mmCIF file of C-alpha atoms in Angstrom:
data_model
loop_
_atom_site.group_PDB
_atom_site.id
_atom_site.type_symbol
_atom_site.label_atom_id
_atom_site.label_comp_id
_atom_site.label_asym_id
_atom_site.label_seq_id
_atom_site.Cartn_x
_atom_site.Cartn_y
_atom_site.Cartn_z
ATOM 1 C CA UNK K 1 0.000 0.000 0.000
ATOM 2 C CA UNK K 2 1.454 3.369 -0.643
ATOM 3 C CA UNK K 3 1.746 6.057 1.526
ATOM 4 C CA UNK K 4 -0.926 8.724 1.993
ATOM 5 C CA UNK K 5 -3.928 7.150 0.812
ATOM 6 C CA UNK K 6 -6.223 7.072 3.550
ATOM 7 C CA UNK K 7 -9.807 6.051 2.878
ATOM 8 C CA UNK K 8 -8.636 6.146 -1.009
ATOM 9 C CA UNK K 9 -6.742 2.884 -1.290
ATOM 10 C CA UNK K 10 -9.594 0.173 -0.976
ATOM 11 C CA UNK K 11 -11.713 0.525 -4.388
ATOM 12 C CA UNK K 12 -8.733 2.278 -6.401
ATOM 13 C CA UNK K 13 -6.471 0.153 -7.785
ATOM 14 C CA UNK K 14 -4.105 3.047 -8.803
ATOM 15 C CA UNK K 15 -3.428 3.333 -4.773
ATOM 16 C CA UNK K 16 -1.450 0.123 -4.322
ATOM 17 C CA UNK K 17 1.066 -1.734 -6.685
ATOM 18 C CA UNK K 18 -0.500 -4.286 -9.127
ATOM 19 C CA UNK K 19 0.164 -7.776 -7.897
ATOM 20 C CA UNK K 20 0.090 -8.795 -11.487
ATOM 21 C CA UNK K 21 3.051 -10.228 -13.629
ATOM 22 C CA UNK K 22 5.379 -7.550 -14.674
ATOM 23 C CA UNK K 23 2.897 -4.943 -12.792
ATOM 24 C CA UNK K 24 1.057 -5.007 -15.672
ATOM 25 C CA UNK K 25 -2.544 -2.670 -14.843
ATOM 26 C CA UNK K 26 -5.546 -4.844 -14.070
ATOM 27 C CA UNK K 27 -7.405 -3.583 -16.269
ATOM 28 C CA UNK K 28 -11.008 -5.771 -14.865
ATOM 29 C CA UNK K 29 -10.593 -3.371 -11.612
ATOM 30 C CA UNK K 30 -9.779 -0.557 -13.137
ATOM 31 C CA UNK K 31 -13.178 1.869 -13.797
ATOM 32 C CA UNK K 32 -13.455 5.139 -15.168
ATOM 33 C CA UNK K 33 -14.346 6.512 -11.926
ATOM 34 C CA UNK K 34 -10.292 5.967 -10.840
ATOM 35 C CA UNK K 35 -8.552 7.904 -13.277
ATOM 36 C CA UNK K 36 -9.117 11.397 -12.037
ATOM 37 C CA UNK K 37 -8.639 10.858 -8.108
ATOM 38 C CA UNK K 38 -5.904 8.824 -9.144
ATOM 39 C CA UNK K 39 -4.229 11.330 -12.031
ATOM 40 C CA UNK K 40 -4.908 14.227 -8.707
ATOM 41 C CA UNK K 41 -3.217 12.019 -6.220
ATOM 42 C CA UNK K 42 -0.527 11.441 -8.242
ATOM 43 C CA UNK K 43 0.549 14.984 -9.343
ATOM 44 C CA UNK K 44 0.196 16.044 -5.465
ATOM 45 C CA UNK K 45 2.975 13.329 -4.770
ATOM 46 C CA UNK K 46 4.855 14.366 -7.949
ATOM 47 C CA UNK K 47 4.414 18.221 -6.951
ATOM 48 C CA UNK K 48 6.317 17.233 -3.497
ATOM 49 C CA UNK K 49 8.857 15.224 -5.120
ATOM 50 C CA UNK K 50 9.824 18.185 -7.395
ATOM 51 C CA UNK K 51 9.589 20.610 -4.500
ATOM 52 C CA UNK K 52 12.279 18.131 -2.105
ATOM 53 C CA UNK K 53 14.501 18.349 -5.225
ATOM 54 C CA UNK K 54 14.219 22.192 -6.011
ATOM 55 C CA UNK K 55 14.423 23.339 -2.494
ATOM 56 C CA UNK K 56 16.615 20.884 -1.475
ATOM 57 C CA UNK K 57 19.687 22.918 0.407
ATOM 58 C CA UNK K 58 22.217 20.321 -0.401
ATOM 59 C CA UNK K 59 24.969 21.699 -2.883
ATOM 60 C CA UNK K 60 23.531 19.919 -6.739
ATOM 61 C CA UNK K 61 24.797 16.594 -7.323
ATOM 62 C CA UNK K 62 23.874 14.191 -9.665
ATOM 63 C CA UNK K 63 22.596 11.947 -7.749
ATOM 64 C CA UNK K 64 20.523 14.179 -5.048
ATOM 65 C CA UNK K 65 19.162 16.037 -8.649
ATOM 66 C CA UNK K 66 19.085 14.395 -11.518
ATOM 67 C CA UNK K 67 18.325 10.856 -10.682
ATOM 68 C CA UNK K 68 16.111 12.204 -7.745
ATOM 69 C CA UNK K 69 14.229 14.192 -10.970
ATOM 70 C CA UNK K 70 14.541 10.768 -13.165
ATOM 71 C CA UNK K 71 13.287 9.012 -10.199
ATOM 72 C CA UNK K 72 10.203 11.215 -9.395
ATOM 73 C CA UNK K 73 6.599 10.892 -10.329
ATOM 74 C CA UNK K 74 6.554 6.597 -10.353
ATOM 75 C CA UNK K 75 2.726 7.033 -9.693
ATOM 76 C CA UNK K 76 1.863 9.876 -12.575
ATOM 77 C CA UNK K 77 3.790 7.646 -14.890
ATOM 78 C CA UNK K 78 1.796 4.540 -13.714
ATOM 79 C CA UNK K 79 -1.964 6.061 -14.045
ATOM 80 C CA UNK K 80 -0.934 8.334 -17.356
ATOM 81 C CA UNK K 81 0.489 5.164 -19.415
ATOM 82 C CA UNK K 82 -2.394 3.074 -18.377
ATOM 83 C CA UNK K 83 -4.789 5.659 -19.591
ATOM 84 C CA UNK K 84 -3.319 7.248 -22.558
ATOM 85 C CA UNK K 85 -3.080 3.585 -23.680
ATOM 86 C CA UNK K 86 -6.596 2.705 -22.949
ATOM 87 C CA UNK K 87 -7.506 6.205 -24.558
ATOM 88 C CA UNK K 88 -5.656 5.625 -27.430
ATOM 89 C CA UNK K 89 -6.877 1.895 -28.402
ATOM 90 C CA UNK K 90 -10.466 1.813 -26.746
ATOM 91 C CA UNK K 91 -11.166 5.533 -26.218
ATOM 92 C CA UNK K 92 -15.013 5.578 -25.097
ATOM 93 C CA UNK K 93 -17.031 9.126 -25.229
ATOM 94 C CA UNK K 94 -16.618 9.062 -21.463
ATOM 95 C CA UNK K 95 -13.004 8.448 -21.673
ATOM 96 C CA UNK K 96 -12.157 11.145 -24.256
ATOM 97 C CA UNK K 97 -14.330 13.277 -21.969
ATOM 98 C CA UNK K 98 -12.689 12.494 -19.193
ATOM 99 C CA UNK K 99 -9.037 12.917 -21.410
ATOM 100 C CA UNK K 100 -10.545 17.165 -21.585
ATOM 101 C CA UNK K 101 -10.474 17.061 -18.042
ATOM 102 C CA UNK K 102 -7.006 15.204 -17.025
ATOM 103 C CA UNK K 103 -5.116 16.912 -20.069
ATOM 104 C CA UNK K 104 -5.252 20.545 -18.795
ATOM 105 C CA UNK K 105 -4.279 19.203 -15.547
ATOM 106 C CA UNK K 106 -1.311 17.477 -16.947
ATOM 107 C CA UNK K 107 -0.206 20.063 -19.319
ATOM 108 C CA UNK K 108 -0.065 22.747 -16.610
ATOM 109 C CA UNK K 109 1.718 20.419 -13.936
ATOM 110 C CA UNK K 110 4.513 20.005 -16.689
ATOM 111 C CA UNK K 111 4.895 23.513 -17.360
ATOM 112 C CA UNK K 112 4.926 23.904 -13.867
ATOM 113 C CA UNK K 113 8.257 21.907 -13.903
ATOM 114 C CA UNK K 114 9.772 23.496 -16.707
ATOM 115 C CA UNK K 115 9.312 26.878 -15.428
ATOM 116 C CA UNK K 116 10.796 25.566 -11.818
ATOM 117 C CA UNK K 117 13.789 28.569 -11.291
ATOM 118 C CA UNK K 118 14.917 26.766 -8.737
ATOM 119 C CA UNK K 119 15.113 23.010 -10.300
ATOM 120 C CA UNK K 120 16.208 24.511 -13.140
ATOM 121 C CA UNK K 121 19.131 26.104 -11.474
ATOM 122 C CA UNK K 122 20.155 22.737 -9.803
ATOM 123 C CA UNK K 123 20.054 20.817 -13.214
ATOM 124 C CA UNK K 124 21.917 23.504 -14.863
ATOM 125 C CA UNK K 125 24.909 23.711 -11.888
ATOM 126 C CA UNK K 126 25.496 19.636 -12.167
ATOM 127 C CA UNK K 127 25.421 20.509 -15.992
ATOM 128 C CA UNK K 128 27.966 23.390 -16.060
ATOM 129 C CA UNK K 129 30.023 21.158 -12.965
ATOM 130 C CA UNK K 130 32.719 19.655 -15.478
ATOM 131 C CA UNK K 131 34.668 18.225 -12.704
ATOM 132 C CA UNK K 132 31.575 16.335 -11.955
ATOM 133 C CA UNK K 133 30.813 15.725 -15.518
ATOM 134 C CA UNK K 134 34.086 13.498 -16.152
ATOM 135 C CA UNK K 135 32.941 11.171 -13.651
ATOM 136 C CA UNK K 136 30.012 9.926 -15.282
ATOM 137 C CA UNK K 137 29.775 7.265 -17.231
ATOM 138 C CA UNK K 138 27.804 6.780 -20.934
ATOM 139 C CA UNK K 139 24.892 6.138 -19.451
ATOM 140 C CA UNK K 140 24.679 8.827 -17.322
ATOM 141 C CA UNK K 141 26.392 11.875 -18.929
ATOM 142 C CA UNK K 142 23.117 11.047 -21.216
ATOM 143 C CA UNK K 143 20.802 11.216 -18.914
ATOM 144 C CA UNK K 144 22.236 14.815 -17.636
ATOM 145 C CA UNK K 145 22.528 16.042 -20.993
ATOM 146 C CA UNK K 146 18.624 14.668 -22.022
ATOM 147 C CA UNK K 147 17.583 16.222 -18.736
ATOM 148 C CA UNK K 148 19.171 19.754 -19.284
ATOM 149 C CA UNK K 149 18.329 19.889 -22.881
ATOM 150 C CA UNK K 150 14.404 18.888 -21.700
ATOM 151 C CA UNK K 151 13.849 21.695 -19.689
ATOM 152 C CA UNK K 152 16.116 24.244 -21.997
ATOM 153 C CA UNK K 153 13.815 23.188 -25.083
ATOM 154 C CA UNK K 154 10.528 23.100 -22.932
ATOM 155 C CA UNK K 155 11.202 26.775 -22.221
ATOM 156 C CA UNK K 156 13.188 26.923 -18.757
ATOM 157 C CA UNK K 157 15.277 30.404 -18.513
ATOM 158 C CA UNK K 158 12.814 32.273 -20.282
ATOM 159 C CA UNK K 159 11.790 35.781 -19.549
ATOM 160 C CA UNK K 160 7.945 35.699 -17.576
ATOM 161 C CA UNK K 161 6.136 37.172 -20.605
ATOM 162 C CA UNK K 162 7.767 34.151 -22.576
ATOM 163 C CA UNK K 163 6.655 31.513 -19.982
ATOM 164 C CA UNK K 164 3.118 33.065 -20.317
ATOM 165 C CA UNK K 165 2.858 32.645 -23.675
ATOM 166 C CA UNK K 166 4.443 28.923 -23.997
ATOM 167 C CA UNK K 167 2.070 27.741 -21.447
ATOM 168 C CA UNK K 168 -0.604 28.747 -23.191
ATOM 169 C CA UNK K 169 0.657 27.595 -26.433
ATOM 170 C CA UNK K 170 1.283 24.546 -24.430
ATOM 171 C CA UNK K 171 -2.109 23.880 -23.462
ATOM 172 C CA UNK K 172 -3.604 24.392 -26.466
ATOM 173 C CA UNK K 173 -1.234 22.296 -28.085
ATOM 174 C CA UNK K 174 -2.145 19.505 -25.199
ATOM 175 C CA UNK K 175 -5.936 20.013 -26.510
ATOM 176 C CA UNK K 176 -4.940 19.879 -29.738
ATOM 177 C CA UNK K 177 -3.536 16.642 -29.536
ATOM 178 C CA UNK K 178 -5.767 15.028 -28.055
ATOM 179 C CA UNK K 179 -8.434 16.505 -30.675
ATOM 180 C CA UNK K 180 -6.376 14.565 -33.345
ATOM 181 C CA UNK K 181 -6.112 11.942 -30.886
ATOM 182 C CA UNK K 182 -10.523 11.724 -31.058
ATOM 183 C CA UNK K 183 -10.315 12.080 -34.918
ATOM 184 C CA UNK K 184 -7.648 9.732 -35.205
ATOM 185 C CA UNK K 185 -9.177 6.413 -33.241
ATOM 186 C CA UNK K 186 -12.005 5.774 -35.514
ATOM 187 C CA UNK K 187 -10.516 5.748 -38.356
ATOM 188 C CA UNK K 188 -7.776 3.657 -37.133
ATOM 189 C CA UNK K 189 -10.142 1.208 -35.694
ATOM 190 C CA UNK K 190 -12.516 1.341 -38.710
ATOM 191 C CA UNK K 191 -9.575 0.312 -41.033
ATOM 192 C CA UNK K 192 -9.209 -3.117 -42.247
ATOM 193 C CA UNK K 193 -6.404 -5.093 -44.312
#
């Protein structure tokens, strides 16, 4: 049982591991009705994990930053593949209605990570640490560089007008997608070789 789901746990599946092969999603207990308290719990836990990195008083090490960031939001990851896959193959009216709800909420917690000054400033000081830098091996001089090149290309270090205006190009480019997304399914499932 994870932590901090009192009263939630018992009819959510999202709210405890899946004691399935491989952890794949059980996808008989699964209902609708889970996604959103389940997308909302796991962006609060994901919010927290971001704010223990970015406030974290700790000089920026790769380790206590970027595999702590690489690490963080297990749970969002969890309830977002299960339902973008289940939106994406059996997408329902109620589940593309449900997809309007959860992919504002999404979009914004994102930006909300990109725009983190203070994250940002960790990842960038391990980045610009060269001393550090030669001590990594393949493997993780990659992740570092995919990490600081995420949040440079998502818009991190730009001037607060900027951010403004990404964000909201960046949520209607989240409803966007999903709009193609709608259109997309029934053709897809209509086809036949």
């Amino acid at each position: 049982l994870l932590v901090g789901f009192e009263g939630k746990s018992q009819d959510n599946p999202f709210f405890s591991e899946f004691k399935t092969p491989f952890q794949v999603p059980d996808f008989q207990k699964i209902k609708i009705e889970h996604y959103l308290p389940a997308y909302q719990e796991a962006i609060k836990q994901h919010d927290a994990e971001i704010a223990a990195i970015a406030n974290n008083k700790a000089k920026p090490t790769f380790e206590n930053t970027i595999v702590a960031l690489d690490n963080a939001g297990a749970m969002l990851r969890k309830v977002s593949s299960t339902f973008n896959n289940m939106l994406g193959t059996d997408g329902d009216k109620a589940m593309r209605e449900l997809a309007k709800q959860i992919t504002p909420l999404t979009s914004k917690h994102y930006d909300d990570i990109s725009f983190n000054d203070a994250l940002f400033a960790r990842v960038e000081a391990v980045y610009n640490n060269k001393k550090l830098v030669g001590k990594l091996n393949t493997e993780q001089k990659m992740l570092l560089e995919n990490t600081y090149k995420g949040f440079k290309r998502a818009g991190a270090g730009l001037p607060a007008d900027k951010i403004a205006r990404l964000r909201q190009i960046n949520g209607e480019r989240s409803l966007l997608s999903l709009q193609f997304g709608e259109n997309n399914l029934p053709e897809t499932n209509s086809f036949s070789l």
